[in-house]
mmCIF file of C-alpha atoms in Angstrom:
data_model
loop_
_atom_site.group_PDB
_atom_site.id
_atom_site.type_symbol
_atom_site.label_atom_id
_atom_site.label_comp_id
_atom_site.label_asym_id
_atom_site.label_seq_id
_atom_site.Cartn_x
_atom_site.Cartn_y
_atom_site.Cartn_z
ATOM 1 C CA UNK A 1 2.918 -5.228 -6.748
ATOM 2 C CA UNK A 2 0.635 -6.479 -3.769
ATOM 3 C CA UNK A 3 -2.668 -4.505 -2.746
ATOM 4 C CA UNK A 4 -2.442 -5.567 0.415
ATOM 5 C CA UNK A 5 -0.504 -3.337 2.944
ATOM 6 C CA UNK A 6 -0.920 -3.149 6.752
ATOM 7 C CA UNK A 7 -1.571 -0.065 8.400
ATOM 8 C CA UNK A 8 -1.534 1.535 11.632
ATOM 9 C CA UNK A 9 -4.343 2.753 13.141
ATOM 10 C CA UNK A 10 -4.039 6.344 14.355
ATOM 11 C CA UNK A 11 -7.023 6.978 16.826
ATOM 12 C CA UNK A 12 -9.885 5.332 17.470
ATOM 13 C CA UNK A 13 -13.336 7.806 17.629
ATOM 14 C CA UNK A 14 -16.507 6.637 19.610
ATOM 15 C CA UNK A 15 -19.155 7.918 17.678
ATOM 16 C CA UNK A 16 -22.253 6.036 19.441
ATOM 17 C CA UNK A 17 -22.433 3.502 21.937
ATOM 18 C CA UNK A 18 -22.174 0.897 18.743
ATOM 19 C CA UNK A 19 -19.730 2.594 15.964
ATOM 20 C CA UNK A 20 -16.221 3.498 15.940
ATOM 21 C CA UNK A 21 -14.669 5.380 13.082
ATOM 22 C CA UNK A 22 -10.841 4.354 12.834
ATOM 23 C CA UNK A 23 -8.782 6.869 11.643
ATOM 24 C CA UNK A 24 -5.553 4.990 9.380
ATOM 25 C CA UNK A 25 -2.129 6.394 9.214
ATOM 26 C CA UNK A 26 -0.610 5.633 5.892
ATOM 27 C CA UNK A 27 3.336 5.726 5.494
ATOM 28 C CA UNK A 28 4.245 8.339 3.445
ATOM 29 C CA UNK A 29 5.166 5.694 0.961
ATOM 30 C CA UNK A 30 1.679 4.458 0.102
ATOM 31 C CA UNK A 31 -0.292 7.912 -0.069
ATOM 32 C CA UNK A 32 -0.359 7.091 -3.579
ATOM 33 C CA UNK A 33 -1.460 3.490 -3.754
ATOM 34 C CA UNK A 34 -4.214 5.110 -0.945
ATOM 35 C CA UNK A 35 -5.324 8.227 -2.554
ATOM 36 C CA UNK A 36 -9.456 7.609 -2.406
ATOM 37 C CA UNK A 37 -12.267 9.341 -3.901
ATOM 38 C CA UNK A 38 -15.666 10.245 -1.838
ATOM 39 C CA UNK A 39 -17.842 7.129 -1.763
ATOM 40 C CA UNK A 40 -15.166 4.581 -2.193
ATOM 41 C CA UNK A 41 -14.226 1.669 0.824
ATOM 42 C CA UNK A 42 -11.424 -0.391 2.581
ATOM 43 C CA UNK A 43 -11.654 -3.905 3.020
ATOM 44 C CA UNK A 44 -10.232 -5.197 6.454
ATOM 45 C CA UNK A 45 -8.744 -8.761 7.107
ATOM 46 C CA UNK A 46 -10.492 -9.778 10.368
ATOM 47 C CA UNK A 47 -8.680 -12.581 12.272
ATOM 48 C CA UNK A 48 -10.980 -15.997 13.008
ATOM 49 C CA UNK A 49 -10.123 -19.181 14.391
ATOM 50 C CA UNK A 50 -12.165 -20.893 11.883
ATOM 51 C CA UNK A 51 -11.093 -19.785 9.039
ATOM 52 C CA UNK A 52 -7.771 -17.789 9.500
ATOM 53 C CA UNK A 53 -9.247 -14.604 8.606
ATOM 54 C CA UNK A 54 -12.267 -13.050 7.095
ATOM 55 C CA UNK A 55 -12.968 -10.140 4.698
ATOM 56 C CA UNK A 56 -15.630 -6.855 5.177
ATOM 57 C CA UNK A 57 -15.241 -3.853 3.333
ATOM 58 C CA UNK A 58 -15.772 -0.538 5.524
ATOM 59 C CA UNK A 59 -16.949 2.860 4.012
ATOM 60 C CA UNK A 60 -14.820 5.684 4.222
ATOM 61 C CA UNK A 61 -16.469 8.031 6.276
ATOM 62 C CA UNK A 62 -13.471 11.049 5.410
ATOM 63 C CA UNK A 63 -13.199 13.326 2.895
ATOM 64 C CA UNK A 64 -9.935 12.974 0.604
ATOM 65 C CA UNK A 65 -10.934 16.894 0.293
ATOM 66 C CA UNK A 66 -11.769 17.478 4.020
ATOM 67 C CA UNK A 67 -9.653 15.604 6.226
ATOM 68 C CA UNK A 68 -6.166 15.000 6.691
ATOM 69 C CA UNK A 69 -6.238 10.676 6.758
ATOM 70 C CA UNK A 70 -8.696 7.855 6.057
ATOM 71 C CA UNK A 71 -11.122 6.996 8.444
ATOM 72 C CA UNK A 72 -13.307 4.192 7.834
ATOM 73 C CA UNK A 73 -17.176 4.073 10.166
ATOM 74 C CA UNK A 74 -17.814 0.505 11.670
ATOM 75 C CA UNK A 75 -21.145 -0.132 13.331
ATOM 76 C CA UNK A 76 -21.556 -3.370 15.397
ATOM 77 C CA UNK A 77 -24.706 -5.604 14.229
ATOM 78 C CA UNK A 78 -26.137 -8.237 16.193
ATOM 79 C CA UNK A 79 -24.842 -11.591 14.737
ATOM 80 C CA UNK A 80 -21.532 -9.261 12.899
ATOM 81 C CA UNK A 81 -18.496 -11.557 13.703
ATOM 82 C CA UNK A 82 -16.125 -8.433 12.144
ATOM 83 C CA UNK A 83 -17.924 -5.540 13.198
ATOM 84 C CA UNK A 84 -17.755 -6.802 16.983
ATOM 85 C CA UNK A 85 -13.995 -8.075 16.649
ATOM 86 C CA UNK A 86 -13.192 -4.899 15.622
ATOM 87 C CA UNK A 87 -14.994 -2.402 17.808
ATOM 88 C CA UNK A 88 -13.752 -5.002 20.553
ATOM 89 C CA UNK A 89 -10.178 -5.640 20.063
ATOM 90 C CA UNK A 90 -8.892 -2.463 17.373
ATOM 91 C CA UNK A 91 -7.367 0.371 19.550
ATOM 92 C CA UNK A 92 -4.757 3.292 18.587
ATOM 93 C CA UNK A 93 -1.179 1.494 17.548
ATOM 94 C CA UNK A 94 -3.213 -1.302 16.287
ATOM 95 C CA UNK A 95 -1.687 -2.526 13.249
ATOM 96 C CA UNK A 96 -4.588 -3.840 10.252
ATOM 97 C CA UNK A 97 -3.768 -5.457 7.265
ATOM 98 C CA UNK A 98 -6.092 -3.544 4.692
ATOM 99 C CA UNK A 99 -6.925 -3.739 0.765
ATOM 100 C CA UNK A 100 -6.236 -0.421 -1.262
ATOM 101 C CA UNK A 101 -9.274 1.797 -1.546
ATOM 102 C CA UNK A 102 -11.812 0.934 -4.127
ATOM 103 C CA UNK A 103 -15.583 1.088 -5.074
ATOM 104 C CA UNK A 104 -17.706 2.684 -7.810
ATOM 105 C CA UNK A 105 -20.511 4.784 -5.414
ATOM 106 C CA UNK A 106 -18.345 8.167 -6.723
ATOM 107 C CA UNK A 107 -20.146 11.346 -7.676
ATOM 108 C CA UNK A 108 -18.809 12.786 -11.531
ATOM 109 C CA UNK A 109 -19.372 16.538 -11.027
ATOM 110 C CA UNK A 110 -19.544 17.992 -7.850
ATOM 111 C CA UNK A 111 -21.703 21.063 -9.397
ATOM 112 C CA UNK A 112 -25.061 19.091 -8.907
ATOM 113 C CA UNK A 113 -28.012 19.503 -6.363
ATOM 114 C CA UNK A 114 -27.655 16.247 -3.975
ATOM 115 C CA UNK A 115 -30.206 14.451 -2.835
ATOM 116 C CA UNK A 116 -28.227 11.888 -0.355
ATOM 117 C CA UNK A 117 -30.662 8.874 1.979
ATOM 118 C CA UNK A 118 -29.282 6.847 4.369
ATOM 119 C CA UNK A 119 -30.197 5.039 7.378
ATOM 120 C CA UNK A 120 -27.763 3.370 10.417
ATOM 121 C CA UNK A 121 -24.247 2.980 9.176
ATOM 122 C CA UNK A 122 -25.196 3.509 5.584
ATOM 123 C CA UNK A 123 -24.174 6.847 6.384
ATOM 124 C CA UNK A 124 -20.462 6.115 5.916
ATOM 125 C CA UNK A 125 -20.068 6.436 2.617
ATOM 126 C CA UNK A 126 -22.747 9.486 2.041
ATOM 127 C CA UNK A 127 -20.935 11.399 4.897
ATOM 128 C CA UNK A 128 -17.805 11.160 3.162
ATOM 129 C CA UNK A 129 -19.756 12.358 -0.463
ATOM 130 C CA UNK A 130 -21.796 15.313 1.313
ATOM 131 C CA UNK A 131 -18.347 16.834 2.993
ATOM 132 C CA UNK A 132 -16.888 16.894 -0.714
ATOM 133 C CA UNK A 133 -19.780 17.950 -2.355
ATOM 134 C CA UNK A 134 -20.280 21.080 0.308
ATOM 135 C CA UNK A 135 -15.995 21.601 -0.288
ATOM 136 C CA UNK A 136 -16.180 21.267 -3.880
ATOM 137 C CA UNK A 137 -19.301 22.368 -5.625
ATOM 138 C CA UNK A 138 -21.607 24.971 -5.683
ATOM 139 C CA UNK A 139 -25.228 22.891 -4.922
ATOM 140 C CA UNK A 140 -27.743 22.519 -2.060
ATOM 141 C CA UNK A 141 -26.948 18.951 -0.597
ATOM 142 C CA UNK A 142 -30.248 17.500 0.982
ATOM 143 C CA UNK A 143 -29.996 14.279 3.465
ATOM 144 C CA UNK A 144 -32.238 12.201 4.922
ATOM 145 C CA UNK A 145 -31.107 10.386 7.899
ATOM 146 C CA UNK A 146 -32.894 7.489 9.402
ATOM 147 C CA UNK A 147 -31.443 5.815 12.767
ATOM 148 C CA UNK A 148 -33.224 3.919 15.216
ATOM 149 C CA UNK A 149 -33.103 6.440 18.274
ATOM 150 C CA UNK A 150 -31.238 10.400 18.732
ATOM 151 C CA UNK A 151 -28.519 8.460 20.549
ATOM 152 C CA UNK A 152 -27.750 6.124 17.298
ATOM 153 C CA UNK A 153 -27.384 8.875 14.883
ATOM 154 C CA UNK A 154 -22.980 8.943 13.767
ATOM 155 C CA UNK A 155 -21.856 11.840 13.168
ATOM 156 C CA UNK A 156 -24.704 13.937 14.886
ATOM 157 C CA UNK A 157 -22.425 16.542 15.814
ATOM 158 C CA UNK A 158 -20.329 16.657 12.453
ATOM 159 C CA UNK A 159 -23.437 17.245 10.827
ATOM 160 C CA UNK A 160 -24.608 20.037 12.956
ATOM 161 C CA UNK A 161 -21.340 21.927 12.458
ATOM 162 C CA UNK A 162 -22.000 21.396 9.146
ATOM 163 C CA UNK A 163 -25.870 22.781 9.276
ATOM 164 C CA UNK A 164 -23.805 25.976 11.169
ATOM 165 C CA UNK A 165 -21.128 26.674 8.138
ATOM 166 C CA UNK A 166 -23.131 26.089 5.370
ATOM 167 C CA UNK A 167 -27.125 26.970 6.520
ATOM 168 C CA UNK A 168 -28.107 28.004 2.317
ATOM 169 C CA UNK A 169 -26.895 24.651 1.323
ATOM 170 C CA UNK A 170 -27.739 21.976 3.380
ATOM 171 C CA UNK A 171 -30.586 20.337 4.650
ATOM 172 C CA UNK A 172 -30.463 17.509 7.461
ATOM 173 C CA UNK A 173 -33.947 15.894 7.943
ATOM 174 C CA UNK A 174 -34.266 13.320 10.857
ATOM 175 C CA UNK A 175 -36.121 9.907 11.041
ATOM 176 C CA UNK A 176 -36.257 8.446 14.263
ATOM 177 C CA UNK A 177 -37.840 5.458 14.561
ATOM 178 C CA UNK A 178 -38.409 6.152 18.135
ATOM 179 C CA UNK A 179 -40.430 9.356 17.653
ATOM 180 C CA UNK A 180 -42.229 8.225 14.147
ATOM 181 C CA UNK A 181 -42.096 4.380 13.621
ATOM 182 C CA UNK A 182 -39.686 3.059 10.424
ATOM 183 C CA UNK A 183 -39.863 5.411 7.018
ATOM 184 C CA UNK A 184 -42.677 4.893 4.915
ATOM 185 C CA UNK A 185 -43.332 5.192 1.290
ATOM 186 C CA UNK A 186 -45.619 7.864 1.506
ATOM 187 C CA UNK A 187 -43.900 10.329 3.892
ATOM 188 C CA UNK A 188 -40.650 9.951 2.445
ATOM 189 C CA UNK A 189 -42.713 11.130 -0.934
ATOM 190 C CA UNK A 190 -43.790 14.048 0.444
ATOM 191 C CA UNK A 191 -40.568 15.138 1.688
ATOM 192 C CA UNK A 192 -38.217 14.453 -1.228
ATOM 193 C CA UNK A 193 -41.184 15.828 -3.730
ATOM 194 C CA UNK A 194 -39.164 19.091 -4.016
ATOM 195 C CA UNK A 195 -35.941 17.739 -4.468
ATOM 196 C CA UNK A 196 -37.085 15.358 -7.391
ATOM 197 C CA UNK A 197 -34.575 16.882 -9.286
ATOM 198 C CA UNK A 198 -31.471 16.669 -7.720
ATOM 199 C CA UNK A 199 -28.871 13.700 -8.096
ATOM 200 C CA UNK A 200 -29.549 11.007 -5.657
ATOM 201 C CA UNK A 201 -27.129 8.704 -3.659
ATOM 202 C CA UNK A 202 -28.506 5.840 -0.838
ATOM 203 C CA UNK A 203 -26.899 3.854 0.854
ATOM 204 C CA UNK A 204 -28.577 1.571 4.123
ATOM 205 C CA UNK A 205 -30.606 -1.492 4.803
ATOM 206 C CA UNK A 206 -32.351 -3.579 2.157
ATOM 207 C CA UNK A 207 -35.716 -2.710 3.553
ATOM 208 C CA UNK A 208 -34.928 1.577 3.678
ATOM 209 C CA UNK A 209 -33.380 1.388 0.810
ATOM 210 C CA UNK A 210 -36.736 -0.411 -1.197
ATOM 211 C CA UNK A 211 -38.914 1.998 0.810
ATOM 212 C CA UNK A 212 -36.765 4.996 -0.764
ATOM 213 C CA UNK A 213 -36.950 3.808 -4.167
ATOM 214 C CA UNK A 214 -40.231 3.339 -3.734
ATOM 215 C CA UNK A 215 -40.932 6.716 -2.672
ATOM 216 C CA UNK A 216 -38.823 8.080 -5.645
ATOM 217 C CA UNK A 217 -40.832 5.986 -7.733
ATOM 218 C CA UNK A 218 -43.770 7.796 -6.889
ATOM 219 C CA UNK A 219 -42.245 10.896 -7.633
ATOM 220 C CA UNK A 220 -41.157 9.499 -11.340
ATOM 221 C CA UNK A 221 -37.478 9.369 -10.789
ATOM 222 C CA UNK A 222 -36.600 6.294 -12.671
ATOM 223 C CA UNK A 223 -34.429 3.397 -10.930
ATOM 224 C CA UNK A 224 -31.519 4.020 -13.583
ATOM 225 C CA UNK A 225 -31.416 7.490 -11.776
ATOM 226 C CA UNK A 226 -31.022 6.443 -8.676
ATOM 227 C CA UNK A 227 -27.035 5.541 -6.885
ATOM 228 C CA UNK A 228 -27.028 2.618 -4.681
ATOM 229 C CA UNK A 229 -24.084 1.143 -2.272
ATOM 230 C CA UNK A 230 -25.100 -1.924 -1.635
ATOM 231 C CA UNK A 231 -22.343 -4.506 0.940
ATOM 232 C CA UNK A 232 -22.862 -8.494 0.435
ATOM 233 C CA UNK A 233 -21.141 -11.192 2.916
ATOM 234 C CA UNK A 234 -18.009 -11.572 0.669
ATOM 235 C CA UNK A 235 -17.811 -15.140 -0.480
ATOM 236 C CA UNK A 236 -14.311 -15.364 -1.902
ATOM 237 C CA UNK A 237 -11.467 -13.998 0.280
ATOM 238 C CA UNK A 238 -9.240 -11.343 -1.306
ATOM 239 C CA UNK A 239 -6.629 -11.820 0.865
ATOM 240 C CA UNK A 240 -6.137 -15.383 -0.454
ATOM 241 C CA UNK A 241 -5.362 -14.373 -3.538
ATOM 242 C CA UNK A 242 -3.616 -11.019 -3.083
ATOM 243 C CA UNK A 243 -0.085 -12.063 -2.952
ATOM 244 C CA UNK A 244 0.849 -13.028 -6.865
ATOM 245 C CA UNK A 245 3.471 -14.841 -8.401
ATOM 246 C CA UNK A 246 5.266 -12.729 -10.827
ATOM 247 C CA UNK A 247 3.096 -11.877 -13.590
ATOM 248 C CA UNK A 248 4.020 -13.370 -16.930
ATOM 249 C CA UNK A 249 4.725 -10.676 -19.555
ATOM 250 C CA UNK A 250 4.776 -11.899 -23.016
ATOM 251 C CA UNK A 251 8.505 -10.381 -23.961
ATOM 252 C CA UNK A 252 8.715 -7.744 -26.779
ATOM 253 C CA UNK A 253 10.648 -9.757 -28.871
ATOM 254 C CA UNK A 254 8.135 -12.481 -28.930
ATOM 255 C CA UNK A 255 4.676 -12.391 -31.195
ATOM 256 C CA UNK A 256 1.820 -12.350 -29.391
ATOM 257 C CA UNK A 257 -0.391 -15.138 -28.854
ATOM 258 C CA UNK A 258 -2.627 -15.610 -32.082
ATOM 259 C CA UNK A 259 -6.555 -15.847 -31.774
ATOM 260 C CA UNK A 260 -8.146 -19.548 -32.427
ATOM 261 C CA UNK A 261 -11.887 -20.239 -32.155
ATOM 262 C CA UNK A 262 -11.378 -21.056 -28.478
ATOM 263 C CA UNK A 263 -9.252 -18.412 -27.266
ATOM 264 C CA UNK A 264 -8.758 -14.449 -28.259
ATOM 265 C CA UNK A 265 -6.163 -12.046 -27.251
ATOM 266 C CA UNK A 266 -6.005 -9.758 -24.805
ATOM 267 C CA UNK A 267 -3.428 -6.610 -24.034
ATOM 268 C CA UNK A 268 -3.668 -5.353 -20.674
ATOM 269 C CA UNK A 269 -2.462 -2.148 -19.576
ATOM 270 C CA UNK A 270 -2.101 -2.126 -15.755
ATOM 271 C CA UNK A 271 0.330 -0.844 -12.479
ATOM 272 C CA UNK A 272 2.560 0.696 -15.127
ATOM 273 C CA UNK A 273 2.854 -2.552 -17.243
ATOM 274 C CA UNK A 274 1.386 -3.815 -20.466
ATOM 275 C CA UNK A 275 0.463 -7.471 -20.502
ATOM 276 C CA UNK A 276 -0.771 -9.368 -23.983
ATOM 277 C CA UNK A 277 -2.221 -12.545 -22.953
ATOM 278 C CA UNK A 278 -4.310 -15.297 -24.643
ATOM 279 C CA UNK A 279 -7.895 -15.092 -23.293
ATOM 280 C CA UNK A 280 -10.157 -18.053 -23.148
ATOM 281 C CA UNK A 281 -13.104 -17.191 -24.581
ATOM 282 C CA UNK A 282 -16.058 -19.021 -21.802
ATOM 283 C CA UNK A 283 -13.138 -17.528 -19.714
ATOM 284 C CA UNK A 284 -13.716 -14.264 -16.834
ATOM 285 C CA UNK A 285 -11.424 -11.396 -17.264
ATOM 286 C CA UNK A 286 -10.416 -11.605 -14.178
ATOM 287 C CA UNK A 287 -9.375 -14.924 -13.517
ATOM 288 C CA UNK A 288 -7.136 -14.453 -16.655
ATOM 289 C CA UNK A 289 -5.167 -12.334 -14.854
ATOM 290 C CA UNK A 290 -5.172 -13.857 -11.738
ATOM 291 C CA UNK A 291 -3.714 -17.138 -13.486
ATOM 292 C CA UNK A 292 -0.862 -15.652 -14.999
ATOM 293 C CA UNK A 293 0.316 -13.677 -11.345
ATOM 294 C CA UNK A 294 -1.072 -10.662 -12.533
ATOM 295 C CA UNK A 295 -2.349 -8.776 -9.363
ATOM 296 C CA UNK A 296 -5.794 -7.470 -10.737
ATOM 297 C CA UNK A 297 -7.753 -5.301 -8.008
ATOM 298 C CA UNK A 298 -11.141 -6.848 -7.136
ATOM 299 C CA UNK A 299 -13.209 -7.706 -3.785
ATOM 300 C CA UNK A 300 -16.590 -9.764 -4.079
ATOM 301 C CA UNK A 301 -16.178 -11.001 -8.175
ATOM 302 C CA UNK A 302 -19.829 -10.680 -8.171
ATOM 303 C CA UNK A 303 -20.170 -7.805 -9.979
ATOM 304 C CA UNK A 304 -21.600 -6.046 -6.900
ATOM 305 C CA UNK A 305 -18.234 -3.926 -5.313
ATOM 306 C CA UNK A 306 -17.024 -1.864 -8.906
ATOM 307 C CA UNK A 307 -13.692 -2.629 -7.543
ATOM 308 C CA UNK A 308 -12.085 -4.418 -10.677
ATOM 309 C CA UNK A 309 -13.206 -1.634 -13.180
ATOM 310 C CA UNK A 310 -11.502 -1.222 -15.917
ATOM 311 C CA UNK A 311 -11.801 0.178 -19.529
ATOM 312 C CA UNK A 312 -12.242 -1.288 -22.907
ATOM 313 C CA UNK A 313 -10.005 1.196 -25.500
ATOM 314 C CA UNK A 314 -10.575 -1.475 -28.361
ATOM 315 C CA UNK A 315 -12.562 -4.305 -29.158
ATOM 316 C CA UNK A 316 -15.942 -5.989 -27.532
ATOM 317 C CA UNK A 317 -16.292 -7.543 -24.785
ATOM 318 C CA UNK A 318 -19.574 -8.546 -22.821
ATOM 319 C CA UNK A 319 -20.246 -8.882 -18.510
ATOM 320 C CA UNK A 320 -22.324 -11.735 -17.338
ATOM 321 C CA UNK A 321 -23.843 -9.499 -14.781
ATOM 322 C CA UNK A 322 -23.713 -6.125 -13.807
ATOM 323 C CA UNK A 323 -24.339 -4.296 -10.552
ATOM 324 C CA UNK A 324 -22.069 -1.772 -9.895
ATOM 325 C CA UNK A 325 -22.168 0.352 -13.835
ATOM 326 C CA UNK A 326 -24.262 2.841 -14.490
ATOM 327 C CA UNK A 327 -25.617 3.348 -18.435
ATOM 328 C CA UNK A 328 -23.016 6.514 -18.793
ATOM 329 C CA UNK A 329 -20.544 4.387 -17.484
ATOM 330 C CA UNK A 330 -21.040 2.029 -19.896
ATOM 331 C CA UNK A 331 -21.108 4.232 -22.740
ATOM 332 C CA UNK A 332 -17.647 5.336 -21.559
ATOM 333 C CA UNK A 333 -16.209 1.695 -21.964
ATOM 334 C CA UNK A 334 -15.817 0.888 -18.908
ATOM 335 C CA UNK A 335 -16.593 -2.785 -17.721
ATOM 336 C CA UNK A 336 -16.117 -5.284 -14.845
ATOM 337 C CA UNK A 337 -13.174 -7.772 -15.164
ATOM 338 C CA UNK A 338 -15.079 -10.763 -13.006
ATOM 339 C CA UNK A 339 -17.924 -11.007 -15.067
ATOM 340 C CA UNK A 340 -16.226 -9.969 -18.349
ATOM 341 C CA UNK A 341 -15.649 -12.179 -21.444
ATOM 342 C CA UNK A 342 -14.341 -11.502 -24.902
ATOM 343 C CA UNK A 343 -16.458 -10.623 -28.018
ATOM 344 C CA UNK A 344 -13.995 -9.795 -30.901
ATOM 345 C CA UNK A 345 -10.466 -11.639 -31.493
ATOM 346 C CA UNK A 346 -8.516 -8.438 -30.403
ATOM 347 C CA UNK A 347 -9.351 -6.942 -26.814
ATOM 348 C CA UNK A 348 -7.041 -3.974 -25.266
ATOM 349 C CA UNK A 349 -8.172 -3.503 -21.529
ATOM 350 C CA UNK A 350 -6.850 -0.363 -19.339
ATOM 351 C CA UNK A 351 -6.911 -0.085 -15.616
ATOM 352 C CA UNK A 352 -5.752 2.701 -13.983
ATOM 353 C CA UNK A 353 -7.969 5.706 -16.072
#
């Protein structure tokens, strides 16, 4: 079963003079396969004449709780060959050939005080967690907002309306480089000092987001604490790889492939289907399943994205690297196919949970 689906795009929003949000309209077929949570992204196939296509994954800027369909927030950038092709040439009726939703940046429980920093279009993803946290929970949600001008803040009016509906529970705090220069360390410290406590989400350039978690620092809120969406330029395509050959199923008549010193055995629960496969042991998880045709869900394989998540229900495995886990998350079992190798003779993997 392919990921890859293409979609019409409903409406086309002008939020500033640079950003477009682009709202999806998904065949009634596929609301499944495109059910979302808060925080998660698309990733688009942008057309090039150099290379066929190329691959950028978009927040979603919606609320599965909220609003009625998808909507992903693009921003141009100066020297962004996707983010101008699309603002450019995507218009209602346009039809875009889109990965399934994925992405780790999710909030657990909704009953937590928010503390949510973002800065140009790193407010995709938070818009999208504030909305559901105001719908679904019962805490004050706190944002700090920094954009280069008034006329460069997305979503300015959203988030007034919000302000209006829920005044006890949210706080919007401005920082316009126009008015007060970029954020510092020490003012963002003495604005997020009372809110040291609250569960904290950032998402936005490499140089905001070091300044924030700087600032947090100072206020003794450990890294581990903190939840960071971080995009990379994608160096493998997905879409290359996205259409499978059949996936080889080891029959269940036939005895599963036996552990040597070299390889170990893996069972694979995934799209409804259980796989057992041998597993080379200096081998990824990933490409595993990729080799036998077995259409695995990941984006960047470099541990970044969270996309290929999965769980470990028995045995040990180990990840090369690890960006996109949290320490609970780990505790859970949960691990990253692409950087993911086996430990003990017996692995059973789940997607899917």
């Amino acid at each position: 079963m392919s990921r890859v689906h293409r979609i019409k795009v409903r409406e086309v929003i002008s939020e500033t003079a640079d950003a477009v949000s682009l709202i999806f309209d998904i065949p009634s077929d596929l609301t499944r396969r495109f059910a979302y949570a808060p925080g998660q992204f698309l990733t688009l196939q942008v057309p090039s004449e150099r290379t066929g296509s190329v691959a950028r994954c978009y927040s979603l800027s919606s609320s599965p709780h909220c609003d009625d369909r998808p909507t992903v927030t693009v921003k141009r950038t100066v020297d962004g060959y996707a983010s101008n092709w699309i603002c450019d040439n995507v218009a209602a009726g346009s039809i875009v050939t889109v990965l399934e939703p994925a992405g780790n940046f999710v909030p657990r429980n909704w009953n937590r005080d928010f503390l949510l920093c973002a800065a140009g279009s790193g407010i995709t993803p938070i818009m999208s967690i504030l909305k559901s946290a105001l719908q679904l929970g019962n805490g004050k949600v706190v944002l700090l907002y920094a954009n280069r001008d008034m006329t460069s803040i997305i979503f300015r009016r959203q988030l007034q309306d919000l302000m209006r509906r829920y005044p006890r529970r949210l706080t919007v705090r401005h920082w316009l480089e126009s008015e007060r220069g970029l954020p510092t360390t020490r003012g963002i410290t003495e604005w997020a000092r009372p809110y040291r406590k609250h569960d904290v989400y950032l998402c936005g350039p490499a140089g905001f987001a070091e300044t924030v978690k700087s600032a947090l620092a100072q206020l003794r809120i450990p890294a581990r604490a903190i939840r960071q969406e971080e995009y990379r330029s994608l160096t493998d395509n997905p879409f290359e790889h996205h259409t499978p050959a059949p996936a080889v199923a080891v029959p269940a008549t036939a005895a599963p492939p036996r552990p040597t010193a070299e390889t170990a055995t893996v069972t694979v629960d995934i799209d409804g289907r259980t796989h057992t496969l041998p597993w080379p042991r200096a081998k990824k998880l990933l490409d595993v399943l990729l080799d036998h045709g077995i259409d695995a869900p990941y984006v960047c394989r470099e541990s970044a994205c969270g996309t290929c998540v999965c769980s470990v229900k028995s045995g040990r495995t180990r990840m090369l690297m690890n960006e996109a886990l949290i320490d609970e998350e780990l505790r859970t079992g949960l691990t990253l196919a692409c950087q993911t190798l086996p430990e003990s003779d017996d692995v059973h993997i789940a997607f899917d949970q």
